[in-house]
Every structure is written in structure tokens, then in C-alpha cells.
C-alpha positions as CSV (number, residue, x, y, z in Angstrom):
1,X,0.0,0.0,0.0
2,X,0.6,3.8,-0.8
3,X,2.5,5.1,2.7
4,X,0.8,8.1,4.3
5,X,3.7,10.4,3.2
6,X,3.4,9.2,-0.5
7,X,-0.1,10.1,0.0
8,X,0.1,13.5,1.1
9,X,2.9,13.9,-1.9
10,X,0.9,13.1,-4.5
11,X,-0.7,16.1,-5.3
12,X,3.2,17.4,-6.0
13,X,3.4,14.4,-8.7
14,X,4.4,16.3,-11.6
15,X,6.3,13.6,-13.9
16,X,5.1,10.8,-15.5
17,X,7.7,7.9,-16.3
18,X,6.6,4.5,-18.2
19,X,8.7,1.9,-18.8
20,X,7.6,-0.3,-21.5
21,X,8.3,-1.9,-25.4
22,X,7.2,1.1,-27.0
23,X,6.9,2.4,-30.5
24,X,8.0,0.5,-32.6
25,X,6.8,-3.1,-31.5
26,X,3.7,-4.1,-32.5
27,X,1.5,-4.7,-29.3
28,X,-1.5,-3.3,-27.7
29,X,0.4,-2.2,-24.7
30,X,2.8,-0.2,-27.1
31,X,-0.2,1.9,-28.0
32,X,-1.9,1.6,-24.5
33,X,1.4,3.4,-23.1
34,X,1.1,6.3,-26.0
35,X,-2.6,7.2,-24.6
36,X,-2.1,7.0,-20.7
37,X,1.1,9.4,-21.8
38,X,-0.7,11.6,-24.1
39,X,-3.5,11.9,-21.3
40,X,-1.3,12.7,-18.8
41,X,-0.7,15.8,-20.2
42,X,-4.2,17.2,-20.1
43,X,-3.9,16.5,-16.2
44,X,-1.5,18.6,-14.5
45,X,1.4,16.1,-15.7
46,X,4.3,19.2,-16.8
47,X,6.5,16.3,-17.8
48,X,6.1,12.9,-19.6
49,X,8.8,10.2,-20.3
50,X,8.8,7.1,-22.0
51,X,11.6,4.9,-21.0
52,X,12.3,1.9,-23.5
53,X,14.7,0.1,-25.8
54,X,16.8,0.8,-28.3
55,X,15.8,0.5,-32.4
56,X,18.5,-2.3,-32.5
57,X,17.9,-4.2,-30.0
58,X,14.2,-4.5,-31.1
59,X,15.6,-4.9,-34.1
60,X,17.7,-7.9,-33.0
61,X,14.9,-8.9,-31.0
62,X,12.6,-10.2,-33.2
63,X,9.4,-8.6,-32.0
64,X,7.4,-7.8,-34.7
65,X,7.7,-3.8,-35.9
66,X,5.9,-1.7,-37.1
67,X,8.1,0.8,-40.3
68,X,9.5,3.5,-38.7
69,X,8.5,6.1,-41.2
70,X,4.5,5.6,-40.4
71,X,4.3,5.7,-36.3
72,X,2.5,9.0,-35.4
73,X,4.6,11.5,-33.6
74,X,4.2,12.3,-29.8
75,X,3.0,15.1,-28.7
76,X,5.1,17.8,-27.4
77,X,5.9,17.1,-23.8
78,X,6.5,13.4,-24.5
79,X,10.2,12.1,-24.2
80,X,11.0,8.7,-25.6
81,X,14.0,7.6,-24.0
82,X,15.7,4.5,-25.4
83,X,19.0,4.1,-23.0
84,X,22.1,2.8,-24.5
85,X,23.5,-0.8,-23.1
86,X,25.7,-0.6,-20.4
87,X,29.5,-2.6,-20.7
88,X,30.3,-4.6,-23.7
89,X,30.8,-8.4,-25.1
90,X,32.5,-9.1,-21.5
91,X,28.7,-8.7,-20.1
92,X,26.4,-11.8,-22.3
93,X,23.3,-10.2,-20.8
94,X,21.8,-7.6,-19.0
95,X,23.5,-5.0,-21.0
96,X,20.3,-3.0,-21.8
97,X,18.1,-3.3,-18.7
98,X,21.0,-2.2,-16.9
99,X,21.2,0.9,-18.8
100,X,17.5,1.4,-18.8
101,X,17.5,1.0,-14.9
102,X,20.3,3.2,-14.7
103,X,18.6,6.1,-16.4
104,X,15.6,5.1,-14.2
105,X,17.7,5.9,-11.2
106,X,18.7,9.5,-12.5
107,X,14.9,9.7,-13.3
108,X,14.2,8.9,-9.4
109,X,17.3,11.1,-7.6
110,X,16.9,14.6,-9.4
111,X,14.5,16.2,-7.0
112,X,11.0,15.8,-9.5
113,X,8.3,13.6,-8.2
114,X,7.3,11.1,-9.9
115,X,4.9,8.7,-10.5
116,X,6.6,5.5,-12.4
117,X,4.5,3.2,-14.0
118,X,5.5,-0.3,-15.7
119,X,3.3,-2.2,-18.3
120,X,4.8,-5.8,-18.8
121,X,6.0,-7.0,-15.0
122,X,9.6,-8.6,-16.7
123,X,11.3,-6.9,-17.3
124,X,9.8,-3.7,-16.4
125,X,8.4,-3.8,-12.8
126,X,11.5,-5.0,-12.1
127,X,13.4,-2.8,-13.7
128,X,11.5,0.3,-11.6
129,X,12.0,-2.3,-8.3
130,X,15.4,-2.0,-8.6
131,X,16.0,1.8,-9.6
132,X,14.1,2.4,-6.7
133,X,15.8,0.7,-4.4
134,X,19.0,1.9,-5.8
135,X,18.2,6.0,-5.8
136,X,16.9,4.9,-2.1
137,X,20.4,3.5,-1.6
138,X,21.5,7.0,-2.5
139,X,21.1,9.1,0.1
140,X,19.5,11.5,-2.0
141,X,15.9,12.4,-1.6
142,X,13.7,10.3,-3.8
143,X,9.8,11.1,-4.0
144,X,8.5,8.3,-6.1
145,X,5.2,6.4,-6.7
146,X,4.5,3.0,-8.1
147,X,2.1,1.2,-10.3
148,X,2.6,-2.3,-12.5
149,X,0.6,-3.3,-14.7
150,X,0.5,-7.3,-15.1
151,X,-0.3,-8.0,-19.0
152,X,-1.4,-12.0,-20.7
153,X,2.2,-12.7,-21.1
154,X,3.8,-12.0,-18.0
155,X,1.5,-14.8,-16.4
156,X,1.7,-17.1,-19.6
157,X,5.3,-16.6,-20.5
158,X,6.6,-16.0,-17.6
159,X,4.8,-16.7,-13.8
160,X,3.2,-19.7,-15.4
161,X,5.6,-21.2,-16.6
162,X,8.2,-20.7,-13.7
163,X,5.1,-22.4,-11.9
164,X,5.1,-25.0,-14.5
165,X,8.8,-26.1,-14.4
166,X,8.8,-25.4,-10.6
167,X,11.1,-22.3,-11.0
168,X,10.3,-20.4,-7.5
169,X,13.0,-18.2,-7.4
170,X,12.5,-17.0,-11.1
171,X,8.6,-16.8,-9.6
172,X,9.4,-15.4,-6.4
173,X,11.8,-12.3,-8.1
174,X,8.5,-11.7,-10.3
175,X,5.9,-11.7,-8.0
176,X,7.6,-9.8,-5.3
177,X,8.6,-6.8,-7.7
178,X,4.6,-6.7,-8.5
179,X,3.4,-6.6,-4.6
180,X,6.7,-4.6,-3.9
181,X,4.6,-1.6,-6.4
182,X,2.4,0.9,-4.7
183,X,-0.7,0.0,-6.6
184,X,0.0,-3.3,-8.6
185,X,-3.1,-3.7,-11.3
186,X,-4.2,-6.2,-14.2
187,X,-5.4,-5.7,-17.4
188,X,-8.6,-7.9,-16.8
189,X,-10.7,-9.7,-14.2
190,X,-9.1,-12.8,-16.3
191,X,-5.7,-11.9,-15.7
192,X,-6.1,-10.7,-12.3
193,X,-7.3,-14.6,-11.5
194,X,-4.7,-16.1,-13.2
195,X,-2.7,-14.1,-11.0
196,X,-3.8,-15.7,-8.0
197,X,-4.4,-19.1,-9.9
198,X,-0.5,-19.2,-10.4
199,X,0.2,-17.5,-6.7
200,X,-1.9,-20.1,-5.0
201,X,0.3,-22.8,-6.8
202,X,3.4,-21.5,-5.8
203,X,2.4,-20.9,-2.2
204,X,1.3,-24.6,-1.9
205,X,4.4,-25.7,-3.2
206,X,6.6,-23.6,-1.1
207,X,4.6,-22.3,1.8
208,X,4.6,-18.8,0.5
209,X,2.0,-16.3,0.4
210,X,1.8,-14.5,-2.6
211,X,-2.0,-15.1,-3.2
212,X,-3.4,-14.0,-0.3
213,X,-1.2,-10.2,-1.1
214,X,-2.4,-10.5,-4.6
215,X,-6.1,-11.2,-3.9
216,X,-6.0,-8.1,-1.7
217,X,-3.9,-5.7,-3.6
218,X,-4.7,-6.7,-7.6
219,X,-7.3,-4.6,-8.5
220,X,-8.0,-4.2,-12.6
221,X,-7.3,-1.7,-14.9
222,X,-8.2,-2.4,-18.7
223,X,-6.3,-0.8,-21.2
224,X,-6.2,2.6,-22.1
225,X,-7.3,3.8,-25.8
226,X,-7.4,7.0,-27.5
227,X,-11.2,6.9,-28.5
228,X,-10.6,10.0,-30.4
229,X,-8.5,8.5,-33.4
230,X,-11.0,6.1,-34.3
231,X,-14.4,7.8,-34.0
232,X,-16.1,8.8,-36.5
233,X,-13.6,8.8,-39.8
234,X,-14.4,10.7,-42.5
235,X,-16.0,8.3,-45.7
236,X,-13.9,10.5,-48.0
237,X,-10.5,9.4,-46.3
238,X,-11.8,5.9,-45.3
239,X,-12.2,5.6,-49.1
240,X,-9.3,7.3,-50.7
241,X,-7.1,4.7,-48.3
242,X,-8.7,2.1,-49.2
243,X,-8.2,2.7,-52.8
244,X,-4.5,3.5,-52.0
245,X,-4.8,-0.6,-51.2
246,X,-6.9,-1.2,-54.4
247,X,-9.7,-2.0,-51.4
248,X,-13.5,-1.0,-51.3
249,X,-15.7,-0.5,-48.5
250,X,-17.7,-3.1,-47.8
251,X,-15.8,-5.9,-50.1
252,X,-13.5,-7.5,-47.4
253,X,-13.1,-9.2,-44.3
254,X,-10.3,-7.8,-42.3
255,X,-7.6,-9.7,-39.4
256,X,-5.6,-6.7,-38.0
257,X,-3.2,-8.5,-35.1
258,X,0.0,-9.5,-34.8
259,X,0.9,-12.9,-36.5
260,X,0.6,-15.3,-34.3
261,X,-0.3,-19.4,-34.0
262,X,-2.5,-17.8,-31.1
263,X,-4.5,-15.2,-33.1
264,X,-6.3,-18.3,-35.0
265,X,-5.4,-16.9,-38.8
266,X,-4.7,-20.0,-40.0
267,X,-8.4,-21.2,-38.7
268,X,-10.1,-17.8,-40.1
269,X,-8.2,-18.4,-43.3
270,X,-10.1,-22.1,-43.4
271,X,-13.4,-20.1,-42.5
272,X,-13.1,-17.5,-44.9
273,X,-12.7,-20.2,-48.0
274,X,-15.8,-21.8,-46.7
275,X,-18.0,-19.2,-46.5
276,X,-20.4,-19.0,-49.5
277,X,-21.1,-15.4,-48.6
278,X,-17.3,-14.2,-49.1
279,X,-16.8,-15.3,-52.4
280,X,-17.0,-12.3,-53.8
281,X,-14.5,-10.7,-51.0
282,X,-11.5,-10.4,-50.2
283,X,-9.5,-11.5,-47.0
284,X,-7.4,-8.8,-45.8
285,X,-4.8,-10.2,-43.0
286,X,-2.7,-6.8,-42.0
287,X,-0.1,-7.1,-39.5
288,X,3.3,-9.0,-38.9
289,X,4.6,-11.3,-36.6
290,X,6.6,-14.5,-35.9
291,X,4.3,-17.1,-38.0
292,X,3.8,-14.4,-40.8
293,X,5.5,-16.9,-43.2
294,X,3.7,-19.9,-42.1
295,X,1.0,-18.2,-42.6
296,X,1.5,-17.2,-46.3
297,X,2.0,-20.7,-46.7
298,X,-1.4,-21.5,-45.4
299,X,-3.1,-19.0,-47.1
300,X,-1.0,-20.2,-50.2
301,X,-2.5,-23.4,-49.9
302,X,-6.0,-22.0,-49.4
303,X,-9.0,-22.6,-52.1
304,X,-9.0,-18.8,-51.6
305,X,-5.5,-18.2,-52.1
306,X,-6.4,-15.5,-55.0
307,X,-8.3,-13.4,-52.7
308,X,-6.5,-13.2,-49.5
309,X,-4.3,-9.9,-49.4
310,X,-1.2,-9.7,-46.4
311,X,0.1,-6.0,-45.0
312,X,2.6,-5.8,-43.1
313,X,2.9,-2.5,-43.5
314,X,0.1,-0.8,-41.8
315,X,1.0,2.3,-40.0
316,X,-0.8,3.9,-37.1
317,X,-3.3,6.1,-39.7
318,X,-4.2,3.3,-41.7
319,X,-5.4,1.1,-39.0
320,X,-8.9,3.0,-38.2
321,X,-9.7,3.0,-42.0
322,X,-9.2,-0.3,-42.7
323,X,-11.6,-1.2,-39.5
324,X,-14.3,1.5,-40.8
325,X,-14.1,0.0,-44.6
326,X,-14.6,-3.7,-43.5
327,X,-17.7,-6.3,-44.0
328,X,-16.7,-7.7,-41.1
329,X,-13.5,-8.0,-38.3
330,X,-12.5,-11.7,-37.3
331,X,-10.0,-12.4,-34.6
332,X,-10.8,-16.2,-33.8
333,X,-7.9,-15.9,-30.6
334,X,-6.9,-19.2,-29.3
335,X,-5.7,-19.9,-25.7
336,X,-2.0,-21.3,-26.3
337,X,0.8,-22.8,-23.2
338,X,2.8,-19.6,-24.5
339,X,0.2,-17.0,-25.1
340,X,-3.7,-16.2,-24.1
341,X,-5.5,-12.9,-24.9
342,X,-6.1,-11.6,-22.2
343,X,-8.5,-8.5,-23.3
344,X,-8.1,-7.9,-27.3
345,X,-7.3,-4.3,-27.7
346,X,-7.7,-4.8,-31.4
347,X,-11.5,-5.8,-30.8
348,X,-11.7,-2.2,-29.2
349,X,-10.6,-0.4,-31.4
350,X,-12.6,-1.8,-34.4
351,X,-15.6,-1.8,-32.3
352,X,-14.9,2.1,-32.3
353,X,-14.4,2.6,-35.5
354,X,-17.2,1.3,-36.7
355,X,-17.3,-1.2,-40.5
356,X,-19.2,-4.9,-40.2
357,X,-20.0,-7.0,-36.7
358,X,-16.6,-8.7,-34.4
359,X,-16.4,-12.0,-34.7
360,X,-14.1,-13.5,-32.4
361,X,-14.0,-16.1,-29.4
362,X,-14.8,-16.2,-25.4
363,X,-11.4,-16.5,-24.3
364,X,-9.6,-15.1,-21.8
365,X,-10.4,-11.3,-21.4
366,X,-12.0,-10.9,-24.7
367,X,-14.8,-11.1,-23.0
368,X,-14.8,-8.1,-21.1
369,X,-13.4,-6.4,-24.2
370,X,-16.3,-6.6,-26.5
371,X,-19.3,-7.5,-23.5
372,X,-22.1,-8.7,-25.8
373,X,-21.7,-6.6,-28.8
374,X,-19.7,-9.3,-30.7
375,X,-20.3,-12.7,-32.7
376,X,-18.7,-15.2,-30.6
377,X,-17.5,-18.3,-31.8
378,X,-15.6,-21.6,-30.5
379,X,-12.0,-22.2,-30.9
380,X,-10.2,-24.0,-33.3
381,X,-13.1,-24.0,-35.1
382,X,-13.2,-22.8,-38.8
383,X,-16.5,-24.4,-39.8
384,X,-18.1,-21.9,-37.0
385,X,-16.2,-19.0,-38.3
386,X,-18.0,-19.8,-41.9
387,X,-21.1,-19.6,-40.6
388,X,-20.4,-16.4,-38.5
389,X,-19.5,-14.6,-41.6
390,X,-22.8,-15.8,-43.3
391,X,-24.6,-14.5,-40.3
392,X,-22.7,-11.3,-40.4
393,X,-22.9,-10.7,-44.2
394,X,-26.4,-11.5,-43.7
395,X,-27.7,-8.8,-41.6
396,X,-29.7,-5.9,-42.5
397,X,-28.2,-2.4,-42.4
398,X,-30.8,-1.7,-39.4
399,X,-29.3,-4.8,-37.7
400,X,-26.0,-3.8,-38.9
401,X,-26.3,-0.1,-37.5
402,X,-27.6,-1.0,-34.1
403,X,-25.2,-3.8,-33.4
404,X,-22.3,-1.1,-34.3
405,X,-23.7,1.2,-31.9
406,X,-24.2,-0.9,-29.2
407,X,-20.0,-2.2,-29.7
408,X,-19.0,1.3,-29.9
409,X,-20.9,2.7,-26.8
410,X,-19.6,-0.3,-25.3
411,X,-16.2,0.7,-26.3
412,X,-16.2,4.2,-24.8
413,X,-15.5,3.1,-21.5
414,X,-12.0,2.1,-22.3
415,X,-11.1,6.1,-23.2
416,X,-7.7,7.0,-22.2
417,X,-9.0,9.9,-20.0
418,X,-11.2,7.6,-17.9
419,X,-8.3,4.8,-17.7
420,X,-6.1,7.4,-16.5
421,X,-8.6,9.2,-14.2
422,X,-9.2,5.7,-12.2
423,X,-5.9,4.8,-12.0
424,X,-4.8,8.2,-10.2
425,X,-7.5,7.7,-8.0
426,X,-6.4,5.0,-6.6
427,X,-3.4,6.8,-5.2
428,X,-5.5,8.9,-3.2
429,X,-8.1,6.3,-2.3
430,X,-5.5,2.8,-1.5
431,X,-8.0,1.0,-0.1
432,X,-10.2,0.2,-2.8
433,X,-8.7,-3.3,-3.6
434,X,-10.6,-3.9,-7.1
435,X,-13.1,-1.5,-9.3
436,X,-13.9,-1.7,-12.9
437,X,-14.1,0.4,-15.9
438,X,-17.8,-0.1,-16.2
């Protein structure tokens, strides 16, 4: 919990830090950090930083990017720090988080306060865990708040599996940086319970008591969107980008992810072919990712093949368009050992924009993401995803209409402001253990 002298300070909070894979990796939470920084500003934050990784070592990384030349700028008042590694060949790891802490410990020791918040717990809460302790270490004065945000793959890649191959230290280091944060939050109610699912393991295992602290102290915060760039987009540019793709409104099914066994292309690519009602459309699969070339393959292989088009160069304006323009959005996510979706920020934003009916699956947090605005449809299950595209070809344009404006008023709770707004209320109000964007 928030100390009583953090709590008084908080109203002096003037600088926002976030560590997180930022711009240019393709992830939700790459985006999600852009809004909760750009809202910041409009509430009394006089200073924002972004505090990531280098272009190379994304690079060398293989996360999927994004092209440099098409992410939107910051606004003014946004930093994007990207700290150089720290020693050379002599150090085989650890190079770049310890330069990224190291800069997180000037951040903490130069008299602003600041509130430092972490999306992804490893590397990042740990990373703000131990520049804490550090510019504590110090001497110097050190006025800083925590939050950590828990996302699907620190508990699939990461707790779960350290559960899984009965890794407690590796578990332990994790689990103690999150309840080590002032306010430690999850993305979703799901993720928040498989928190405490993989807590309760360990601490029947090893006689710890993680679950009980995270039962307590988790509380959820969903992902933060800027509402505003997807509202609403003018016909005249949703068309004239469209036709920069040699696309039409209305005359494609889109997939707009990262490429992924998880995301369940390969099933929606089996759907699409046997649909009756998309024969005269096109598949449109935009994004990138580490099955993109098994994927071509598939789709290769498809009866389809000759109508299924692949992006992987979609830049940040070209995303609300291409949601706006399409017959419908299908994002059949699968849960995988390595991956499960754990709220679909995608979903979100299409459901914004507007364009045909989500069809997607129950699993994990989608759930919460789309409520009951979406067509929902088993996993692994092409011959279900055919007949949701009938159904969703088939509707009227009054059917069509309402069940766009039910997703999209169900969307509008996810608004950056209001994400940001309930999140700095809890630093004022520590004893609310769990509240909801609803």
C-alpha cells in the first residue's frame, strides 16, 4: 500500500515515467502506453517520459515492428527515451536493462516527483523495483510512486511457466517486484485470477504467500485507448485509403493483429474459404509477426489463395480505416501454453471505428473487451467461423447499424482519460482493492 507520506505527496506528482516496449513493437500495450502518456498531459502532468529500448535491440529482438516512417509523432511534452546498453561483449546479458534501470535511477534522484509506471512485470516492474531501491540506496531524496501493470504474457510466459517447471526463485523475483509496487493492477478480471491461480500454486508448493497479497492488492485496470482517433472517420478518407490498397468499403473481411499461432489466422483463413457469402470478397490479414511466413504458406494453400491480401505494413493512420471500410473483423484468438489474450485491444478499437460485426471467441479477457456486442465463436473452429461470416454478411443495415452502436458505446469506456482518471485515483483512495471500468 501507498504510505501516508506518498499520499500526502501526490498532489506534487508532476512527472510521469513509463517503462515499457514502446513504438516500434507491434503490441497493444505499445499503444496503451502512447494514450495513458498523451492523457497525462491534459492532467496537471508538466512532464512525460517514455523509457524503453533501443531500435537495435528491437531490431535484434525479433518482435514484430511496425516501419519506422509511419508511427505517429508524440505530442510535445513526450520524451522517448531509449537508453544505450551498459558494458560490452564481456557482459552476455543484462546489458540494456542495466542501462534502462540506470537512467531510471537518474529519473528517481533529481528532486521531480514522480509517478513510475510499468506495463509488462519482466522486465519492467522489475526494472523500476530496482532503480528504486537503488536511488533509495543513495542518500538523495527520492519522492516516487509505483504502479505495475500485469499483461497475458507476464503470467503465460513468464509466472506460469516458472510455476510450471517449478522455477520459484524465477517466480518469487517476479511476484515480489509486482506486490513490492504501490498499486499493482491487471489488465482484466481474467488476468487478475490467473494471477492468483499461479500464486496459490506457488504458495502450496513452497509455503509462500503470494495469493493472499495478490487477492488483496490486484485490482483491474483495462487498457487505455485514444477513442478519439478512431471515431467517426471521414467516408472521404476511409475511401481514398482504401483505394491506396486497391480496397472498397464493404468488399473485405479484415484480421488486423500480430501474427501469431495464437491469433487463430490460420483457422479464419479455413473459415473464410468456406464461407459462401465471401466469395465475392477479399481477405485482408494486416499485420506482422513470428508465423507471418507460415501463414503465407497456409493461405497459399488456401481454395482462396487468389483473394486473400497480407500487410505488413500498416502504419498507425491506416489502422482506423481499414476497420471503418470492412464487411466484417474476425479475430478467432486461441488460448496457447505460451500465449492467451487476455482483453483484445484490437476488438476495441474496431468496435470504435465502426465497418461490419466482431467475430471472435470467449477466451480469456476478450470477454470483457467486446461485452455482448460481438459474434462469438468456439476455438479452433473454422467451420463456426464460416457460418459467422454468413450470419454477419447477412444482416440488415438496421441490424448492422444497431449492433455497431451498441460495440461502440460499449467501447467508450476504455477512453484513455477515464483509464487514467481511475488509475490516479487509486493513489488517493489505496483501499479500494478492485473497481472496474464499467
Amino acid at each position: 500500500m501507498i504510505n501516508s507520506t506518498r499520499q500526502t505527496e501526490f498532489a506534487s506528482l508532476r512527472r510521469l515515467v513509463i517503462v515499457v516496449r514502446a513504438d516500434p513493437v507491434i503490441c497493444g500495450h505499445s499503444g496503451e502506453a502512447r494514450n495513458l502518456a498523451e492523457a497525462a498531459l491534459t492532467r496537471g502532468f508538466t512532464e512525460v517520459r517514455i523509457v524503453t529500448w533501443p531500435i537495435a535491440r528491437l531490431v535484434e529482438s525479433g518482435l514484430p515492428l511496425k516501419p519506422l516512417d509511419g508511427i505517429a509523432p508524440y505530442s510535445e511534452g513526450i520524451v522517448v527515451e531509449r537508453p544505450e546498453p551498459v558494458g560490452d561483449y564481456k557482459v552476455p546479458d543484462g546489458r540494456y536493462l542495466s542501462g534502462l534501470t540506470g537512467r531510471l535511477v537518474e529519473l528517481f534522484t533529481d528532486g521531480v516527483p514522480t509517478l513510475a509506471m510499468s506495463l509488462y512485470l519482466s522486465p519492467h516492474t522489475i526494472a523500476i523495483t530496482d532503480a528504486l531501491r537503488a536511488a533509495e540506496a543513495t542518500g538523495l531524496p527520492v519522492n516516487v510512486v509505483t504502479i505495475a501493470e500485469a499483461v497475458g504474457s507476464d503470467v503465460t510466459n513468464v509466472v506460469r511457466t516458472c510455476v510450471e517447471e517449478n522455477r520459484f526463485g524465477a517466480a518469487a523475483h517476479v511476484l515480489s517486484a509486482y506486490l513490492g509496487s504501490d498499486i499493482p493492477v491487471a489488465v482484466s478480471d481474467y488476468t487478475r485470477r490467473l494471477i492468483i491461480e499461479s500464486a496459490e500454486a506457488i504458495d502450496a508448493r513452497h509455503g509462500t504467500h503470494f495469493a493472499a497479497q495478490c487477492t488483496e492488492r490486484v485490482a483491474i485496470s483495462y487498457p487505455a485507448i485514444d477513442t478519439t482517433e478512431f471515431l467517426d472517420p471521414d467516408p472521404a478518407d476511409v475511401a481514398a485509403r482504401l483505394a491506396q490498397r486497391g480496397l472498397a468499403a464493404g468488399e473485405y473481411v479484415l484480421f488486423l493483429s500480430r501474427l501469431a499461432h495464437a491469433k487463430g489466422v490460420d483457422d479464419l483463413i479455413a473459415g473464410f474459404a468456406a464461407s459462401r457469402s465471401c466469395d465475392d470478397l477479399q481477405l485482408v490479414i494486416a499485420g506482422n509477426g513470428p508465423e507471418a511466413g507460415l501463414l503465407r504458406d497456409v493461405a497459399a494453400a488456401s481454395p482462396a489463395a487468389d483473394r486473400i491480401v497480407f500487410l505488413d505494413d500498416v502504419d498507425d493512420d491506416e489502422r482506423s480505416p481499414l476497420m471503418a471500410g470492412c464487411a466484417a473483423f474476425a479475430l478467432p484468438s486461441k488460448p496457447r501454453p505460451e500465449f492467451v489474450e487476455t482483453f483484445g485491444i484490437a476488438l476495441v478499437e474496431k468496435m470504435l471505428s465502426g465497418g461490419g460485426p466482431v467475430i471472435t471467441t470467449d477466451t480469456g479477457g476478450i470477454g470483457e473487451a467486446v461485452g455482448d456486442t460481438a459474434l462469438i465463436v468456439p476455438v479452433d473452429d473454422p467451420a463456426a467461423i464460416a457460418a459467422a461470416l454468413d450470419q454477419a454478411l447477412g444482416l440488415s443495415e438496421e441490424a448492422r447499424e444497431e449492433l455497431a452502436h451498441r460495440a461502440r458505446n460499449h467501447a467508450m469506456q476504455f477512453d484513455r482519460a477515464l483509464v487514467l482518471d481511475r488509475l490516479l485515483s487509486r493513489l488517493v483512495q489505496p483501499e479500494v482493492a478492485e473497481f472496474s471500468a464499467a
